[in-house]
PDB file of C-alpha atoms and ligand atoms in Angstrom:
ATOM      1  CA  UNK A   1     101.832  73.465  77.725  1.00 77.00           C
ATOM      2  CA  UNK A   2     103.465  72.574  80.716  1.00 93.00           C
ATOM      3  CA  UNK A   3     102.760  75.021  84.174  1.00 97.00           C
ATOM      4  CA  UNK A   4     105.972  74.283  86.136  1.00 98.00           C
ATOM      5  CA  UNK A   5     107.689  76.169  89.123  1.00 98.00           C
ATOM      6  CA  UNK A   6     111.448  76.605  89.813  1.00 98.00           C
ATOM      7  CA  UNK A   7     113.168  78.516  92.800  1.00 98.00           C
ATOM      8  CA  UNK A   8     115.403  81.567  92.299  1.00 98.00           C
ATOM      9  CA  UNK A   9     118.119  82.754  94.572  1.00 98.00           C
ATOM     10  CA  UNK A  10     119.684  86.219  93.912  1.00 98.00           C
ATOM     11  CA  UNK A  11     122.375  85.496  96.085  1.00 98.00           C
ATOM     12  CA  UNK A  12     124.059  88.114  98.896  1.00 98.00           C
ATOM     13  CA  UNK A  13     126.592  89.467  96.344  1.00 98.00           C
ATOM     14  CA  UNK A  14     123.569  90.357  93.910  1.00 98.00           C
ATOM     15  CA  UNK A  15     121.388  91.535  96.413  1.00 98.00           C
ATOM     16  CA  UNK A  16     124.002  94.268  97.996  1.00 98.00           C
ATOM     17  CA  UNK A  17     124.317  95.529  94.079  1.00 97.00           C
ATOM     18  CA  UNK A  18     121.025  97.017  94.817  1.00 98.00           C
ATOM     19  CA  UNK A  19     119.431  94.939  91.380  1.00 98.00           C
ATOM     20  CA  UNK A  20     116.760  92.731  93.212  1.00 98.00           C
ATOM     21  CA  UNK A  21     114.415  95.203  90.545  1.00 98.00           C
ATOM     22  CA  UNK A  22     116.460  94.928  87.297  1.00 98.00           C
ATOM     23  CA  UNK A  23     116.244  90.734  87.902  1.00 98.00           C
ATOM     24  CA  UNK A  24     112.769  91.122  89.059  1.00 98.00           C
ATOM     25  CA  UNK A  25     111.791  92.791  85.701  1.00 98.00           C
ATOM     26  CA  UNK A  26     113.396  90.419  83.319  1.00 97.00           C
ATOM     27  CA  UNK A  27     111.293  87.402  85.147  1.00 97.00           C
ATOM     28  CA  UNK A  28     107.972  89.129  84.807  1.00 96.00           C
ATOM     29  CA  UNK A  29     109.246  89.947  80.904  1.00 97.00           C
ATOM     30  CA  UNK A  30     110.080  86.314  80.380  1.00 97.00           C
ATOM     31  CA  UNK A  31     105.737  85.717  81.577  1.00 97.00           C
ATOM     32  CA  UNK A  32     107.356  84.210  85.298  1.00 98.00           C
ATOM     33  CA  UNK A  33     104.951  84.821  88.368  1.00 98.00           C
ATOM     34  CA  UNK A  34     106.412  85.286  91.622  1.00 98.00           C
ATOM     35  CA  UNK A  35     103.973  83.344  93.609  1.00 98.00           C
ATOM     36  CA  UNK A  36     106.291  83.730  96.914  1.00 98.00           C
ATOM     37  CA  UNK A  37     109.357  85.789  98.062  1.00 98.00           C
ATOM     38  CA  UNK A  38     111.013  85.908 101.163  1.00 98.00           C
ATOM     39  CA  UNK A  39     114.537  87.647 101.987  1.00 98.00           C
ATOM     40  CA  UNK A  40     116.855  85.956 104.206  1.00 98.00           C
ATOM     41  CA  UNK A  41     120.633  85.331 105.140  1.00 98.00           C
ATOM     42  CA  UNK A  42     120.911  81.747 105.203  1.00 98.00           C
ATOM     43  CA  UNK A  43     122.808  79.999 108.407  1.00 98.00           C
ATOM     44  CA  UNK A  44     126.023  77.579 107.379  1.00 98.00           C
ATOM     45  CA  UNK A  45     123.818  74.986 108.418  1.00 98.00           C
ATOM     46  CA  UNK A  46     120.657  75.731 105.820  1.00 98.00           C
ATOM     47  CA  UNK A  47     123.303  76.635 103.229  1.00 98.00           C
ATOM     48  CA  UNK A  48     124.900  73.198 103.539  1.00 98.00           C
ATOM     49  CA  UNK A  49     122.264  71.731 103.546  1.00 98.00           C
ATOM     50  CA  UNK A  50     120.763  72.928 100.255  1.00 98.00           C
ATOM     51  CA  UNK A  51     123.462  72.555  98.659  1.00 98.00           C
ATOM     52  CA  UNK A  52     124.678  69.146 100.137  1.00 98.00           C
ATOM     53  CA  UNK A  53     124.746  67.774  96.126  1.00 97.00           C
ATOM     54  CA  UNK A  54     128.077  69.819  96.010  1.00 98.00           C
ATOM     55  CA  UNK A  55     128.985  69.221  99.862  1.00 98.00           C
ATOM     56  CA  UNK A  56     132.719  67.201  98.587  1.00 98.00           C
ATOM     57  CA  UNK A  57     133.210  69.839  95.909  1.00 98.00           C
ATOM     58  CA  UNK A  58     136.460  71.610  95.769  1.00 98.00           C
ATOM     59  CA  UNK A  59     134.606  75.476  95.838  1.00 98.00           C
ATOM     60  CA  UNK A  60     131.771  74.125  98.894  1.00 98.00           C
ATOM     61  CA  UNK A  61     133.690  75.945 101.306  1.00 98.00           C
ATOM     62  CA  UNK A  62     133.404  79.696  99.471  1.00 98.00           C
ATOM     63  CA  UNK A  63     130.373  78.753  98.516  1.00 98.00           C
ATOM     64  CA  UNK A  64     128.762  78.672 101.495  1.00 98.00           C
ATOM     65  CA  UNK A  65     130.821  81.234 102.720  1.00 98.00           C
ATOM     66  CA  UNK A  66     129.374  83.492  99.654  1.00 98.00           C
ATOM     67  CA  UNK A  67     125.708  82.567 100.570  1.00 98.00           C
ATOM     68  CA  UNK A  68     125.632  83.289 103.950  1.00 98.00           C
ATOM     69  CA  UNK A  69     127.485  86.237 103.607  1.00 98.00           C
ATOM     70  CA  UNK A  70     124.386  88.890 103.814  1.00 98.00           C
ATOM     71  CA  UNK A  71     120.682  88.199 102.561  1.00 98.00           C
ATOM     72  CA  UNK A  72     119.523  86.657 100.083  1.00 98.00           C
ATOM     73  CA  UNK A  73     116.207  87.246  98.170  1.00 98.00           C
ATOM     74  CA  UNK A  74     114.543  83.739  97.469  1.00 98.00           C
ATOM     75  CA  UNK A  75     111.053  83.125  95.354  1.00 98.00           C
ATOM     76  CA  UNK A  76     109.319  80.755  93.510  1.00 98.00           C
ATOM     77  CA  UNK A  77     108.108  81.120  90.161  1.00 98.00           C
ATOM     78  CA  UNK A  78     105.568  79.894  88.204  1.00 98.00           C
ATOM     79  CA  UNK A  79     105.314  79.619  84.359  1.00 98.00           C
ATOM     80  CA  UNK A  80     105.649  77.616  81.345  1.00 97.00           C
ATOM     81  CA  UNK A  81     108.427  75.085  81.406  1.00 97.00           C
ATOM     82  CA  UNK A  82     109.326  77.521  84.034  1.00 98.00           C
ATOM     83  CA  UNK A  83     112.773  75.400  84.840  1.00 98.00           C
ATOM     84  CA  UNK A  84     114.510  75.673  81.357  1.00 98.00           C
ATOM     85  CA  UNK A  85     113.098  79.141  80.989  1.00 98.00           C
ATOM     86  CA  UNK A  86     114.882  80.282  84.331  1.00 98.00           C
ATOM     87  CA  UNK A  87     117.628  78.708  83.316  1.00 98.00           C
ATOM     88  CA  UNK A  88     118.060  80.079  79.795  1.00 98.00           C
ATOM     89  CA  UNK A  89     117.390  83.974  80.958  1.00 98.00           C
ATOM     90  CA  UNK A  90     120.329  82.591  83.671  1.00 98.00           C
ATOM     91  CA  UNK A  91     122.917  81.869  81.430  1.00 98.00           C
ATOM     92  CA  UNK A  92     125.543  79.334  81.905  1.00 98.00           C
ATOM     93  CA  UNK A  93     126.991  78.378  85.643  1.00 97.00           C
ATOM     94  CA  UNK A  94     130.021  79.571  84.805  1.00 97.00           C
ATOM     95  CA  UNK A  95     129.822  83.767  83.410  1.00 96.00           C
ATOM     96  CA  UNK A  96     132.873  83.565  81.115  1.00 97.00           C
ATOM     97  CA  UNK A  97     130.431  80.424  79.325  1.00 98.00           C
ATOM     98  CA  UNK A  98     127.229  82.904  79.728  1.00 97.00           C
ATOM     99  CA  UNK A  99     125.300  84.480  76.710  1.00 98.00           C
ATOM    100  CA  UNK A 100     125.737  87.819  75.986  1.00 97.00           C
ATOM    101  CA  UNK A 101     122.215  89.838  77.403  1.00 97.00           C
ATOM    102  CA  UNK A 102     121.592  86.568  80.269  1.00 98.00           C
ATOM    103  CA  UNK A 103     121.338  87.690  84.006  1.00 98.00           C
ATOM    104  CA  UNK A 104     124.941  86.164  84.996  1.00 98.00           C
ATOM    105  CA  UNK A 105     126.524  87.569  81.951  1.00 98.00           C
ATOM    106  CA  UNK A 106     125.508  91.138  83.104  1.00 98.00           C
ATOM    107  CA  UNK A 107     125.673  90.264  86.657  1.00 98.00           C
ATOM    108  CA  UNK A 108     127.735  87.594  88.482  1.00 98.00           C
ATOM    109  CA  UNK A 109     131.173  88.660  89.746  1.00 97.00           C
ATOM    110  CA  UNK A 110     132.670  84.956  89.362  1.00 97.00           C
ATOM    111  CA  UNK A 111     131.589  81.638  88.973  1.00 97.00           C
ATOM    112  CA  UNK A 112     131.032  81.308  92.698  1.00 97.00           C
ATOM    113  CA  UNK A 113     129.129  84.826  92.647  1.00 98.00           C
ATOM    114  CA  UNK A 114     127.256  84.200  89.398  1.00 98.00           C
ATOM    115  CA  UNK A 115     124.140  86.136  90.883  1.00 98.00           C
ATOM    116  CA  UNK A 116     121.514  83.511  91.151  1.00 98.00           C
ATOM    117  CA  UNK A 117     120.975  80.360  91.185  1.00 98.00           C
ATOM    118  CA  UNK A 118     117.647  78.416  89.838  1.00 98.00           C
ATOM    119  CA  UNK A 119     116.650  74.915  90.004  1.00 98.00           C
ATOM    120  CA  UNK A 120     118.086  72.614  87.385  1.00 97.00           C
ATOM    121  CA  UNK A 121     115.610  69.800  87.061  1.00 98.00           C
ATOM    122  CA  UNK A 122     111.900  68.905  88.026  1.00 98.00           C
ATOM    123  CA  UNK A 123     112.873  67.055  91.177  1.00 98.00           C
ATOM    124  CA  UNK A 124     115.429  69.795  92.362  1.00 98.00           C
ATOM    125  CA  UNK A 125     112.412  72.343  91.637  1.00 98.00           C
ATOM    126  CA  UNK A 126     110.592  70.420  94.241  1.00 98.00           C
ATOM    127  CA  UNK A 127     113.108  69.702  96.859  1.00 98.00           C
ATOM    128  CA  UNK A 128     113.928  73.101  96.711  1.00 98.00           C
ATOM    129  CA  UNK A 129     110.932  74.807  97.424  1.00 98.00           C
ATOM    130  CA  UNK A 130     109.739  72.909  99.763  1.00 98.00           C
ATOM    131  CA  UNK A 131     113.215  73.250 101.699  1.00 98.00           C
ATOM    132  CA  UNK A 132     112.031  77.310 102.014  1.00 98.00           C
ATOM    133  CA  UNK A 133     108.596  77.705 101.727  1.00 98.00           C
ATOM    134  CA  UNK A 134     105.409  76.048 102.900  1.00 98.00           C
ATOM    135  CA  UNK A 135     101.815  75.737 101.068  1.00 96.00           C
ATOM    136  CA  UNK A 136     100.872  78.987 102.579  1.00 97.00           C
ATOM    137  CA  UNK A 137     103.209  81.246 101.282  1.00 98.00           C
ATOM    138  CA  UNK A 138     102.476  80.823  97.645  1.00 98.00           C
ATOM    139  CA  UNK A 139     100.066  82.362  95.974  1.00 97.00           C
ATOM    140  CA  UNK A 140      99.359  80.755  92.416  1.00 91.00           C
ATOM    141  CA  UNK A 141      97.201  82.644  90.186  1.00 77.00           C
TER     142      UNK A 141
HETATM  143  P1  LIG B   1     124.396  77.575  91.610  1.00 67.44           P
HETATM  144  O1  LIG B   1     123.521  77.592  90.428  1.00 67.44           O
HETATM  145  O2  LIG B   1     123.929  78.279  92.846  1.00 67.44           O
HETATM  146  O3  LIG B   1     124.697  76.049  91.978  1.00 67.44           O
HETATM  147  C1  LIG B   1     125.859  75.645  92.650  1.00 67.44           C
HETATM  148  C2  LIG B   1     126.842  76.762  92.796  1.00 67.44           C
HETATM  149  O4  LIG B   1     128.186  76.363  93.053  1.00 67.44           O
HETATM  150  C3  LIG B   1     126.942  77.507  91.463  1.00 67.44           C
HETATM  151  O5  LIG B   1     125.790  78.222  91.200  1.00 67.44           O
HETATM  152  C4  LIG B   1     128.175  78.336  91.696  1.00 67.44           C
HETATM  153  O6  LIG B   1     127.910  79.439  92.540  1.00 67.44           O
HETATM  154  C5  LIG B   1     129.029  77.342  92.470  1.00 67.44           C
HETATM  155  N1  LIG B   1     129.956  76.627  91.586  1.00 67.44           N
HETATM  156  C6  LIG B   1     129.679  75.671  90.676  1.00 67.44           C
HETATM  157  N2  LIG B   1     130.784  75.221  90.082  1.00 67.44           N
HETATM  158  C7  LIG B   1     131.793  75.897  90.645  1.00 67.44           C
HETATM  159  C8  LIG B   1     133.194  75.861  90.453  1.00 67.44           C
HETATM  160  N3  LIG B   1     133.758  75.031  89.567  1.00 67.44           N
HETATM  161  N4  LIG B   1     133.947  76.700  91.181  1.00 67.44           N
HETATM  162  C9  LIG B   1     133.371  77.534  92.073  1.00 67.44           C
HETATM  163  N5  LIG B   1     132.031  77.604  92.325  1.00 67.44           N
HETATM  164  C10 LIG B   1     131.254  76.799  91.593  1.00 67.44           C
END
């Protein structure tokens, strides 16, 4: 049994829908802790810079322009294999590719607002928590 943590974005487009709850409930279904949670609208400069893997990507531009377009509501969760669980209630990147029942499938609005986003590997997972949240704002059980 592996105890892993992963970071989850519902992104700006997902968080004006009003279903922060609905997503909420499917993690703490799926046996994910929130162990930290903070809502914020990220600057162009933070949202560049956490995504900087994509930064000479065609879509960077509307992406960034999507994420800081109104808050966002980040956490961290904590679970078993935590980072391939995320990513399976997810669903695929792109919606049209996402499982019937997964959070983008019911949620995103386009592959640029697919709803959330959640840390694809063990080293992301790291990077990316540390880029929003410091040793004191998570509370592991
Ligand atoms: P996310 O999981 O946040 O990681 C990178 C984001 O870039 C991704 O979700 C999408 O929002 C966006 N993205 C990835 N591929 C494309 C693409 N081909 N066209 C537009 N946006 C994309």
């Amino acid at each position: 049994m592996t105890i892993e943590r992963t970071l989850s974005i519902i992104k700006p487009h997902a968080v004006a829908k009003n279903i922060i709850g609905k997503i909420f409930y499917r993690l703490e279904c799926a046996k994910l802790l929130i162990i930290g949670c903070k809502m914020l609208q990220l600057t162009p400069t933070q949202a560049r810079e956490f995504y900087i893997a994509h930064q000479e990507k065609i879509f960077f531009k509307n992406l960034i322009q999507c994420m800081t377009s109104g808050p966002s509501m980040i956490s961290v969760l904590e679970g078993e294999n935590a980072i391939y669980s995320y990513r399976q209630l997810m669903g695929a990147t792109n919606p049209i590719h996402a499982l019937s029942g997964t959070i983008r499938a019911d949620y995103a609005d386009s592959l640029t607002e697919n709803a959330i986003h959640g840390s694809d590997s063990s080293i992301s997972a790291e990077r990316e928590i540390d880029f929003f949240f410091n040793v004191h704002e998570l509370f592991s059980k």
